[in-house]
């Protein structure tokens, strides 16, 4: 029996994870479920999966949840420390890290430091803490498996020898595919007028609102380049972004002999979730078999950095190193929220990030405290830029 904690159970990834778990009750048992504010949904999940512990964001939310599930054996907790506790608990083997944004860093790191099997969906956590996170995984003998569909595809396409000796494994490049999001072909001069509803309407995937906006700006791909850098120890030059609007090939690895190995499948996150849960075995995920004969065509082209300046900003942050990716991530989180709240326009997102990156000098990412300090400074600076743009 694998005992699982799901951080961010009420989100898109959280719900897909529970869907896969429900298909294999003999293999998996839910230890803890966490959510920020959606108490009713969490209560329904507790009823269905009967976890030992449930964590919410505030005392009020905890009180409501406790009332809703008073007849269950689940103990209710709240707050940041409780998230870290359920992630590091001796009663859990595996932690699905599916909180969105920097809020997920502390509990994801706590899981790594406790030597858990960490299934990483929360890419922002790794973007912020990079080397520190990977060092914690190594030091505490945690197992890190990627949930992001591209990284899961790369993981599946790499040779077994890569983890031991990446230099001798014959890998030439990592080809990170990107759908290009909803604005791949929209006239560039109309991007100023995009609404949150339009930005959240992804052509191939149904996801949370933050990652949906990130996909529309292609910051999502930028964060994924940084994520790939850390997960696979690959320098920026080795990672190539390829636009593939159909999202059927989830990413590829090319080799020195000219071979390209790819992972394909229907665009449904239950496939990478099931892969990581059962690794190295395979389990049924609920995703149907891919019917290649129904695919009209598969297209590939290079990204347009004029249309998607966020992608260029992310490559820049990766090359700058240190706390630069943490600054990028923090500014992006603030800008995306401001856009969703209709305080700034769509194109203002990259303006906010660009200005914050210019304003704040990045430093060494020597400790998590140093990273969090830079994160806080970048958020404050981004709020100031947002306020200025909102007044303009
Ligand atoms: P979502 O918005 O649907 O869900 C987010 C979850 O995090 C919710 O359970 C919410 O309660 C919780 N949460 C939000 N703020 C919190 C806070 N301050 N403290 C504690 N918990 C908080 O998001 P999602 O689409 O499921 O994405 C989750 C993560 O997975 C993101 O990092 C995203 O980039 C990544 N990811 C998602 C997809 C996808 O298909 N949805 C694919 C790849 C990667
Ligand atoms: Mg992805």
Tab-separated table of C-alpha atoms and ligand atoms in Angstrom:
chain	number	residue	atom	x	y	z
A	1	UNK	CA	0.000	0.000	0.000
A	2	UNK	CA	1.424	3.393	-1.003
A	3	UNK	CA	0.292	6.163	1.371
A	4	UNK	CA	-0.224	9.483	-0.390
A	5	UNK	CA	-0.441	13.130	0.606
A	6	UNK	CA	-1.915	15.474	-1.993
A	7	UNK	CA	-0.908	19.119	-1.578
A	8	UNK	CA	-3.498	21.122	-3.534
A	9	UNK	CA	-6.117	18.344	-3.725
A	10	UNK	CA	-8.945	20.620	-4.915
A	11	UNK	CA	-7.025	21.899	-7.942
A	12	UNK	CA	-6.985	20.561	-11.461
A	13	UNK	CA	-3.968	18.278	-10.822
A	14	UNK	CA	-5.293	17.298	-7.392
A	15	UNK	CA	-8.637	16.186	-8.837
A	16	UNK	CA	-6.948	14.233	-11.649
A	17	UNK	CA	-4.719	12.518	-9.072
A	18	UNK	CA	-7.738	11.438	-7.016
A	19	UNK	CA	-9.385	10.168	-10.203
A	20	UNK	CA	-6.400	7.874	-10.839
A	21	UNK	CA	-6.187	6.769	-7.185
A	22	UNK	CA	-9.872	5.845	-7.152
A	23	UNK	CA	-9.183	3.302	-9.907
A	24	UNK	CA	-6.667	1.430	-7.711
A	25	UNK	CA	-7.938	1.304	-4.118
A	26	UNK	CA	-5.903	-1.862	-3.493
A	27	UNK	CA	-2.635	-0.023	-4.260
A	28	UNK	CA	-3.043	3.463	-2.795
A	29	UNK	CA	-4.333	4.956	0.401
A	30	UNK	CA	-4.787	8.705	0.934
A	31	UNK	CA	-2.994	9.958	4.037
A	32	UNK	CA	-3.719	13.691	3.752
A	33	UNK	CA	-5.523	16.141	1.492
A	34	UNK	CA	-4.940	19.900	1.480
A	35	UNK	CA	-6.727	22.891	-0.017
A	36	UNK	CA	-6.565	26.623	0.422
A	37	UNK	CA	-10.138	27.888	0.436
A	38	UNK	CA	-12.478	25.469	-1.340
A	39	UNK	CA	-13.791	23.828	1.814
A	40	UNK	CA	-16.931	22.230	0.335
A	41	UNK	CA	-14.929	20.470	-2.352
A	42	UNK	CA	-12.349	19.303	0.160
A	43	UNK	CA	-15.129	17.979	2.410
A	44	UNK	CA	-16.528	15.931	-0.488
A	45	UNK	CA	-13.041	14.568	-1.227
A	46	UNK	CA	-12.577	13.628	2.445
A	47	UNK	CA	-15.900	11.805	2.357
A	48	UNK	CA	-14.826	9.811	-0.708
A	49	UNK	CA	-11.214	9.040	0.325
A	50	UNK	CA	-11.320	9.175	4.149
A	51	UNK	CA	-7.806	10.620	4.736
A	52	UNK	CA	-6.314	10.670	8.235
A	53	UNK	CA	-5.615	14.406	7.945
A	54	UNK	CA	-6.933	17.424	6.041
A	55	UNK	CA	-5.316	20.880	5.903
A	56	UNK	CA	-6.845	24.225	4.889
A	57	UNK	CA	-5.563	27.810	4.810
A	58	UNK	CA	-7.232	29.530	7.754
A	59	UNK	CA	-8.768	28.885	11.180
A	60	UNK	CA	-12.222	29.823	9.837
A	61	UNK	CA	-11.907	27.372	6.951
A	62	UNK	CA	-10.760	24.678	9.383
A	63	UNK	CA	-13.762	25.288	11.618
A	64	UNK	CA	-16.139	24.952	8.669
A	65	UNK	CA	-14.448	21.819	7.374
A	66	UNK	CA	-14.513	20.233	10.842
A	67	UNK	CA	-18.274	20.820	10.993
A	68	UNK	CA	-18.842	19.393	7.517
A	69	UNK	CA	-16.925	16.180	8.227
A	70	UNK	CA	-17.584	15.810	11.962
A	71	UNK	CA	-18.654	12.172	11.380
A	72	UNK	CA	-15.338	11.230	9.697
A	73	UNK	CA	-12.107	10.118	11.423
A	74	UNK	CA	-10.172	12.877	9.573
A	75	UNK	CA	-8.341	15.381	11.775
A	76	UNK	CA	-8.518	18.965	10.503
A	77	UNK	CA	-5.554	21.370	10.616
A	78	UNK	CA	-4.699	24.714	9.042
A	79	UNK	CA	-1.791	26.929	8.069
A	80	UNK	CA	1.646	26.779	6.480
A	81	UNK	CA	3.261	24.612	9.160
A	82	UNK	CA	0.492	22.012	8.904
A	83	UNK	CA	1.173	21.740	5.139
A	84	UNK	CA	4.834	20.971	5.880
A	85	UNK	CA	3.819	18.485	8.580
A	86	UNK	CA	1.571	16.395	6.328
A	87	UNK	CA	4.201	16.506	3.551
A	88	UNK	CA	6.925	15.186	5.868
A	89	UNK	CA	4.759	12.856	7.969
A	90	UNK	CA	6.191	9.400	8.723
A	91	UNK	CA	2.724	8.084	7.779
A	92	UNK	CA	3.089	9.108	4.139
A	93	UNK	CA	5.313	7.603	1.410
A	94	UNK	CA	4.452	9.777	-1.563
A	95	UNK	CA	3.652	13.482	-1.867
A	96	UNK	CA	1.877	14.959	-4.868
A	97	UNK	CA	3.078	18.584	-4.939
A	98	UNK	CA	0.173	20.298	-6.723
A	99	UNK	CA	-0.173	23.653	-4.974
A	100	UNK	CA	0.056	26.510	-7.461
A	101	UNK	CA	2.860	29.070	-7.127
A	102	UNK	CA	5.453	29.914	-4.497
A	103	UNK	CA	3.077	28.900	-1.693
A	104	UNK	CA	4.013	25.319	-2.549
A	105	UNK	CA	7.753	25.701	-2.018
A	106	UNK	CA	7.963	25.112	1.754
A	107	UNK	CA	5.827	21.932	1.883
A	108	UNK	CA	7.414	20.506	-1.295
A	109	UNK	CA	10.852	21.094	0.173
A	110	UNK	CA	9.706	19.555	3.465
A	111	UNK	CA	8.711	16.400	1.543
A	112	UNK	CA	12.120	16.268	-0.156
A	113	UNK	CA	13.941	16.783	3.157
A	114	UNK	CA	11.914	13.917	4.653
A	115	UNK	CA	13.119	11.638	1.824
A	116	UNK	CA	9.673	11.123	0.296
A	117	UNK	CA	8.760	10.129	-3.224
A	118	UNK	CA	7.886	13.605	-4.545
A	119	UNK	CA	5.637	13.886	-7.590
A	120	UNK	CA	6.314	17.418	-8.790
A	121	UNK	CA	3.568	19.382	-10.512
A	122	UNK	CA	4.353	22.638	-8.666
A	123	UNK	CA	7.014	23.872	-11.129
A	124	UNK	CA	7.217	27.299	-9.453
A	125	UNK	CA	8.758	25.662	-6.350
A	126	UNK	CA	11.637	24.237	-8.400
A	127	UNK	CA	12.066	27.422	-10.471
A	128	UNK	CA	12.477	29.416	-7.255
A	129	UNK	CA	14.813	27.109	-5.394
A	130	UNK	CA	16.635	25.237	-8.223
A	131	UNK	CA	19.952	23.954	-6.905
A	132	UNK	CA	18.843	24.083	-3.254
A	133	UNK	CA	15.877	21.836	-3.998
A	134	UNK	CA	17.906	19.363	-6.063
A	135	UNK	CA	20.554	19.249	-3.311
A	136	UNK	CA	17.861	18.466	-0.721
A	137	UNK	CA	16.546	15.627	-2.899
A	138	UNK	CA	20.034	14.138	-3.150
A	139	UNK	CA	21.031	14.652	0.465
A	140	UNK	CA	17.850	13.121	1.876
A	141	UNK	CA	17.565	10.379	-0.767
A	142	UNK	CA	14.167	11.558	-1.925
A	143	UNK	CA	12.800	10.369	-5.260
A	144	UNK	CA	11.729	13.159	-7.606
A	145	UNK	CA	9.381	12.328	-10.477
A	146	UNK	CA	8.038	14.947	-12.912
A	147	UNK	CA	4.301	15.396	-13.391
A	148	UNK	CA	4.472	18.276	-15.854
A	149	UNK	CA	3.540	16.470	-19.082
A	150	UNK	CA	6.625	17.672	-20.982
A	151	UNK	CA	9.066	16.702	-18.251
A	152	UNK	CA	7.338	13.407	-17.696
A	153	UNK	CA	7.678	12.793	-21.457
A	154	UNK	CA	11.384	13.705	-21.365
A	155	UNK	CA	11.891	11.432	-18.368
A	156	UNK	CA	10.262	8.604	-20.323
A	157	UNK	CA	12.394	9.361	-23.408
A	158	UNK	CA	15.790	9.540	-21.680
A	159	UNK	CA	18.002	6.437	-21.423
A	160	UNK	CA	18.376	4.768	-18.029
A	161	UNK	CA	22.082	5.634	-18.063
A	162	UNK	CA	21.284	9.362	-18.109
A	163	UNK	CA	20.770	9.680	-14.361
A	164	UNK	CA	24.193	8.105	-13.641
A	165	UNK	CA	26.274	9.583	-16.478
A	166	UNK	CA	24.453	12.244	-18.479
A	167	UNK	CA	27.601	13.140	-20.432
A	168	UNK	CA	28.100	9.606	-21.757
A	169	UNK	CA	24.499	8.768	-22.529
A	170	UNK	CA	24.461	10.070	-26.119
A	171	UNK	CA	21.778	12.678	-25.477
A	172	UNK	CA	22.143	15.673	-27.805
A	173	UNK	CA	19.152	17.894	-27.046
A	174	UNK	CA	15.930	18.126	-25.119
A	175	UNK	CA	13.055	19.197	-27.370
A	176	UNK	CA	10.436	20.788	-25.148
A	177	UNK	CA	7.132	21.009	-26.987
A	178	UNK	CA	4.664	23.859	-26.474
A	179	UNK	CA	1.132	24.220	-27.782
A	180	UNK	CA	1.568	27.982	-28.156
A	181	UNK	CA	-1.643	28.511	-26.176
A	182	UNK	CA	-4.778	30.337	-27.293
A	183	UNK	CA	-2.971	33.300	-28.929
A	184	UNK	CA	-0.574	31.490	-31.218
A	185	UNK	CA	-2.204	32.951	-34.318
A	186	UNK	CA	-4.033	36.020	-32.994
A	187	UNK	CA	-2.946	39.364	-34.503
A	188	UNK	CA	-0.147	40.637	-32.221
A	189	UNK	CA	-1.523	44.195	-32.102
A	190	UNK	CA	-4.780	42.921	-30.548
A	191	UNK	CA	-3.052	41.201	-27.603
A	192	UNK	CA	-3.406	44.373	-25.497
A	193	UNK	CA	-7.192	43.782	-25.434
A	194	UNK	CA	-7.247	40.139	-24.412
A	195	UNK	CA	-9.638	39.321	-21.508
A	196	UNK	CA	-8.976	36.840	-18.663
A	197	UNK	CA	-11.721	34.601	-20.114
A	198	UNK	CA	-9.981	34.464	-23.503
A	199	UNK	CA	-6.590	33.857	-21.892
A	200	UNK	CA	-7.933	30.969	-19.786
A	201	UNK	CA	-9.471	29.165	-22.763
A	202	UNK	CA	-6.650	26.785	-23.648
A	203	UNK	CA	-7.101	24.898	-26.936
A	204	UNK	CA	-5.988	21.467	-25.611
A	205	UNK	CA	-5.839	21.397	-21.796
A	206	UNK	CA	-8.219	22.259	-18.938
A	207	UNK	CA	-6.095	23.687	-16.109
A	208	UNK	CA	-6.089	26.108	-13.183
A	209	UNK	CA	-6.353	29.808	-14.029
A	210	UNK	CA	-2.763	30.776	-13.235
A	211	UNK	CA	-1.133	28.145	-15.443
A	212	UNK	CA	-3.712	28.893	-18.154
A	213	UNK	CA	-2.586	32.546	-18.295
A	214	UNK	CA	1.043	31.361	-18.172
A	215	UNK	CA	0.308	29.209	-21.221
A	216	UNK	CA	-1.183	32.194	-23.050
A	217	UNK	CA	1.942	34.333	-22.411
A	218	UNK	CA	4.194	31.274	-22.831
A	219	UNK	CA	5.726	32.052	-19.435
A	220	UNK	CA	4.613	28.501	-18.682
A	221	UNK	CA	7.123	27.254	-21.270
A	222	UNK	CA	9.731	29.612	-19.844
A	223	UNK	CA	9.213	28.178	-16.355
A	224	UNK	CA	9.362	24.702	-17.907
A	225	UNK	CA	12.739	25.437	-19.542
A	226	UNK	CA	14.080	26.317	-16.085
A	227	UNK	CA	12.340	23.265	-14.616
A	228	UNK	CA	13.982	21.032	-17.275
A	229	UNK	CA	17.360	22.608	-16.545
A	230	UNK	CA	17.166	21.515	-12.907
A	231	UNK	CA	15.405	18.171	-13.328
A	232	UNK	CA	17.744	16.940	-16.053
A	233	UNK	CA	20.901	18.921	-15.304
A	234	UNK	CA	20.769	20.399	-18.812
A	235	UNK	CA	22.290	23.767	-19.754
A	236	UNK	CA	20.024	26.326	-21.496
A	237	UNK	CA	21.733	25.658	-24.875
A	238	UNK	CA	20.687	22.010	-24.703
A	239	UNK	CA	16.977	22.843	-24.342
A	240	UNK	CA	15.018	23.773	-27.454
A	241	UNK	CA	11.399	24.936	-27.422
A	242	UNK	CA	9.336	23.587	-30.335
A	243	UNK	CA	5.807	24.802	-31.004
A	244	UNK	CA	3.513	21.840	-31.622
A	245	UNK	CA	-0.095	23.087	-31.543
A	246	UNK	CA	-1.770	19.648	-31.346
A	247	UNK	CA	-0.193	18.656	-27.960
A	248	UNK	CA	0.051	15.002	-28.981
A	249	UNK	CA	3.820	14.702	-28.695
A	250	UNK	CA	4.507	15.764	-25.113
A	251	UNK	CA	8.267	16.288	-25.635
A	252	UNK	CA	11.280	14.574	-27.181
A	253	UNK	CA	14.929	13.743	-26.677
A	254	UNK	CA	17.359	13.751	-29.606
A	255	UNK	CA	20.525	11.663	-29.616
A	256	UNK	CA	23.979	12.050	-31.172
A	257	UNK	CA	23.257	9.243	-33.654
A	258	UNK	CA	20.311	11.162	-35.133
A	259	UNK	CA	17.564	9.295	-33.252
A	260	UNK	CA	14.672	11.215	-31.719
A	261	UNK	CA	12.661	9.514	-28.967
A	262	UNK	CA	9.265	11.002	-28.133
A	263	UNK	CA	6.378	10.284	-25.794
A	264	UNK	CA	2.894	10.637	-27.278
A	265	UNK	CA	-0.577	10.475	-25.812
A	266	UNK	CA	-3.920	12.184	-25.531
A	267	UNK	CA	-3.573	15.506	-23.688
A	268	UNK	CA	-4.785	14.351	-20.260
A	269	UNK	CA	-2.732	14.831	-17.083
A	270	UNK	CA	-3.883	11.472	-15.709
A	271	UNK	CA	-1.239	9.801	-17.941
A	272	UNK	CA	1.836	11.464	-16.356
A	273	UNK	CA	0.183	11.222	-12.916
A	274	UNK	CA	-0.375	7.458	-13.305
A	275	UNK	CA	3.121	7.036	-14.731
A	276	UNK	CA	4.760	8.721	-11.739
A	277	UNK	CA	2.508	7.064	-9.157
A	278	UNK	CA	3.266	3.556	-10.388
A	279	UNK	CA	6.840	4.070	-11.628
A	280	UNK	CA	8.585	1.847	-12.659
A	281	UNK	CA	5.392	-0.122	-13.232
A	282	UNK	CA	2.399	0.952	-15.322
A	283	UNK	CA	-1.210	1.273	-14.229
A	284	UNK	CA	-4.447	2.121	-15.990
A	285	UNK	CA	-5.176	5.871	-15.801
A	286	UNK	CA	-8.593	6.283	-17.386
A	287	UNK	CA	-7.057	7.939	-20.467
A	288	UNK	CA	-8.099	6.374	-23.765
A	289	UNK	CA	-5.623	4.982	-26.269
A	290	UNK	CA	-4.268	7.468	-28.797
A	291	UNK	CA	-5.781	6.978	-32.259
A	292	UNK	CA	-3.088	8.214	-34.627
A	293	UNK	CA	-5.257	7.557	-37.674
A	294	UNK	CA	-7.612	10.301	-36.489
A	295	UNK	CA	-4.839	12.878	-36.397
A	296	UNK	CA	-5.079	15.072	-39.480
A	297	UNK	CA	-1.537	16.407	-39.136
A	298	UNK	CA	1.136	17.177	-36.586
A	299	UNK	CA	2.824	20.546	-36.962
A	300	UNK	CA	6.072	21.939	-35.563
A	301	UNK	CA	7.643	25.377	-35.704
A	302	UNK	CA	9.932	27.747	-33.843
A	303	UNK	CA	8.587	30.108	-31.184
A	304	UNK	CA	8.183	33.819	-31.966
A	305	UNK	CA	9.905	35.761	-29.174
A	306	UNK	CA	8.274	39.058	-30.245
A	307	UNK	CA	4.849	37.588	-29.713
A	308	UNK	CA	5.917	35.833	-26.504
A	309	UNK	CA	8.427	38.106	-24.685
A	310	UNK	CA	7.910	36.142	-21.444
A	311	UNK	CA	9.704	33.186	-23.002
A	312	UNK	CA	12.743	35.368	-23.706
A	313	UNK	CA	12.626	36.771	-20.144
A	314	UNK	CA	12.708	33.245	-18.734
A	315	UNK	CA	15.728	32.193	-20.833
A	316	UNK	CA	17.442	35.377	-19.639
A	317	UNK	CA	16.705	34.548	-15.990
A	318	UNK	CA	18.052	31.026	-16.453
A	319	UNK	CA	21.295	32.365	-17.955
A	320	UNK	CA	21.616	34.971	-15.169
A	321	UNK	CA	21.220	32.227	-12.549
A	322	UNK	CA	21.231	32.729	-8.773
A	323	UNK	CA	17.971	34.270	-7.592
A	324	UNK	CA	17.016	35.605	-11.067
A	325	UNK	CA	14.478	32.791	-11.714
A	326	UNK	CA	12.924	33.444	-8.273
A	327	UNK	CA	12.527	37.142	-9.164
A	328	UNK	CA	11.004	36.208	-12.510
A	329	UNK	CA	8.567	33.809	-10.886
A	330	UNK	CA	7.488	36.232	-8.152
A	331	UNK	CA	6.923	39.112	-10.586
A	332	UNK	CA	4.979	36.792	-12.871
A	333	UNK	CA	2.696	35.566	-10.060
A	334	UNK	CA	1.826	39.137	-9.078
A	335	UNK	CA	1.323	40.246	-12.697
A	336	UNK	CA	-0.876	37.256	-13.586
A	337	UNK	CA	-3.076	37.816	-10.529
A	338	UNK	CA	-3.378	41.524	-11.405
A	339	UNK	CA	-4.395	40.570	-14.953
A	340	UNK	CA	-6.970	38.048	-13.674
A	341	UNK	CA	-8.314	40.785	-11.357
A	342	UNK	CA	-8.551	43.103	-14.417
A	343	UNK	CA	-6.158	45.628	-12.886
A	344	UNK	CA	-3.721	45.448	-15.810
A	345	UNK	CA	-3.862	44.338	-19.436
A	346	UNK	CA	-2.488	41.126	-20.919
A	347	UNK	CA	0.625	42.721	-22.421
A	348	UNK	CA	1.329	44.458	-19.115
A	349	UNK	CA	2.279	41.064	-17.696
A	350	UNK	CA	5.622	41.015	-19.507
A	351	UNK	CA	6.122	44.742	-18.810
A	352	UNK	CA	5.779	44.167	-15.063
A	353	UNK	CA	8.212	41.248	-15.130
A	354	UNK	CA	10.717	43.117	-17.308
A	355	UNK	CA	10.713	46.147	-15.024
A	356	UNK	CA	11.090	44.096	-11.851
A	357	UNK	CA	13.993	42.162	-13.380
A	358	UNK	CA	15.669	45.470	-14.314
A	359	UNK	CA	15.025	47.055	-10.934
A	360	UNK	CA	16.155	44.310	-8.569
A	361	UNK	CA	19.658	42.939	-8.793
A	362	UNK	CA	19.696	39.166	-8.481
A	363	UNK	CA	22.107	37.595	-6.049
A	364	UNK	CA	23.363	34.169	-5.044
A	365	UNK	CA	20.687	31.619	-4.158
A	366	UNK	CA	22.716	30.603	-1.111
A	367	UNK	CA	19.816	29.590	1.125
A	368	UNK	CA	16.052	29.244	1.066
A	369	UNK	CA	15.917	32.330	3.291
A	370	UNK	CA	17.853	34.338	0.680
A	371	UNK	CA	15.469	33.109	-2.017
A	372	UNK	CA	12.395	34.001	0.049
A	373	UNK	CA	13.805	37.461	0.747
A	374	UNK	CA	14.273	38.089	-2.992
A	375	UNK	CA	10.821	36.642	-3.646
A	376	UNK	CA	9.272	39.134	-1.192
A	377	UNK	CA	11.208	42.067	-2.682
A	378	UNK	CA	10.150	41.129	-6.204
A	379	UNK	CA	6.492	40.815	-5.170
A	380	UNK	CA	6.555	44.254	-3.543
A	381	UNK	CA	8.256	45.793	-6.586
A	382	UNK	CA	5.771	44.108	-8.934
A	383	UNK	CA	2.838	45.452	-6.902
A	384	UNK	CA	4.272	48.962	-7.278
A	385	UNK	CA	4.640	48.562	-11.055
A	386	UNK	CA	1.104	47.144	-11.285
A	387	UNK	CA	-0.276	50.103	-9.300
A	388	UNK	CA	1.490	52.529	-11.659
A	389	UNK	CA	0.164	50.764	-14.777
A	390	UNK	CA	-3.338	50.505	-13.303
A	391	UNK	CA	-3.391	54.290	-12.718
A	392	UNK	CA	-2.045	55.062	-16.214
B	1	LIG	P1	-5.333	24.986	-9.491
B	1	LIG	O1	-5.441	26.452	-9.364
B	1	LIG	O2	-6.396	24.225	-10.188
B	1	LIG	O3	-5.164	24.352	-8.023
B	1	LIG	C1	-4.262	24.858	-7.101
B	1	LIG	C2	-4.345	24.133	-5.759
B	1	LIG	O4	-3.441	24.804	-4.860
B	1	LIG	C3	-5.713	24.171	-5.113
B	1	LIG	O5	-5.960	22.965	-4.438
B	1	LIG	C4	-5.609	25.312	-4.093
B	1	LIG	O6	-6.454	25.128	-2.984
B	1	LIG	C5	-4.163	25.217	-3.680
B	1	LIG	N1	-3.608	26.524	-3.263
B	1	LIG	C6	-3.687	27.698	-3.938
B	1	LIG	N2	-3.077	28.680	-3.254
B	1	LIG	C7	-2.627	28.124	-2.112
B	1	LIG	C8	-1.926	28.637	-0.971
B	1	LIG	N3	-1.578	29.934	-0.865
B	1	LIG	N4	-1.635	27.783	0.032
B	1	LIG	C9	-1.968	26.468	-0.056
B	1	LIG	N5	-2.627	25.936	-1.102
B	1	LIG	C10	-2.961	26.755	-2.116
B	1	LIG	O7	-3.911	24.690	-10.163
B	1	LIG	P2	-3.468	23.448	-11.092
B	1	LIG	O8	-3.799	23.738	-12.505
B	1	LIG	O9	-3.912	22.163	-10.490
B	1	LIG	O10	-1.874	23.561	-10.979
B	1	LIG	C11	-1.176	23.168	-9.823
B	1	LIG	C12	0.321	23.137	-10.131
B	1	LIG	O11	0.567	22.145	-11.120
B	1	LIG	C13	0.840	24.454	-10.703
B	1	LIG	O12	2.137	24.669	-10.231
B	1	LIG	C14	0.876	24.200	-12.202
B	1	LIG	O13	1.865	24.953	-12.860
B	1	LIG	C15	1.212	22.720	-12.245
B	1	LIG	N6	0.760	22.029	-13.460
B	1	LIG	C16	-0.565	21.972	-13.755
B	1	LIG	C17	-0.999	21.344	-14.922
B	1	LIG	C18	-2.473	21.224	-15.246
B	1	LIG	O14	-2.815	20.582	-16.231
B	1	LIG	N7	-3.377	21.806	-14.486
B	1	LIG	C19	-0.053	20.777	-15.789
B	1	LIG	C20	1.292	20.857	-15.452
B	1	LIG	C21	1.694	21.479	-14.291
B	2	LIG	MG1	3.560	21.465	-18.982
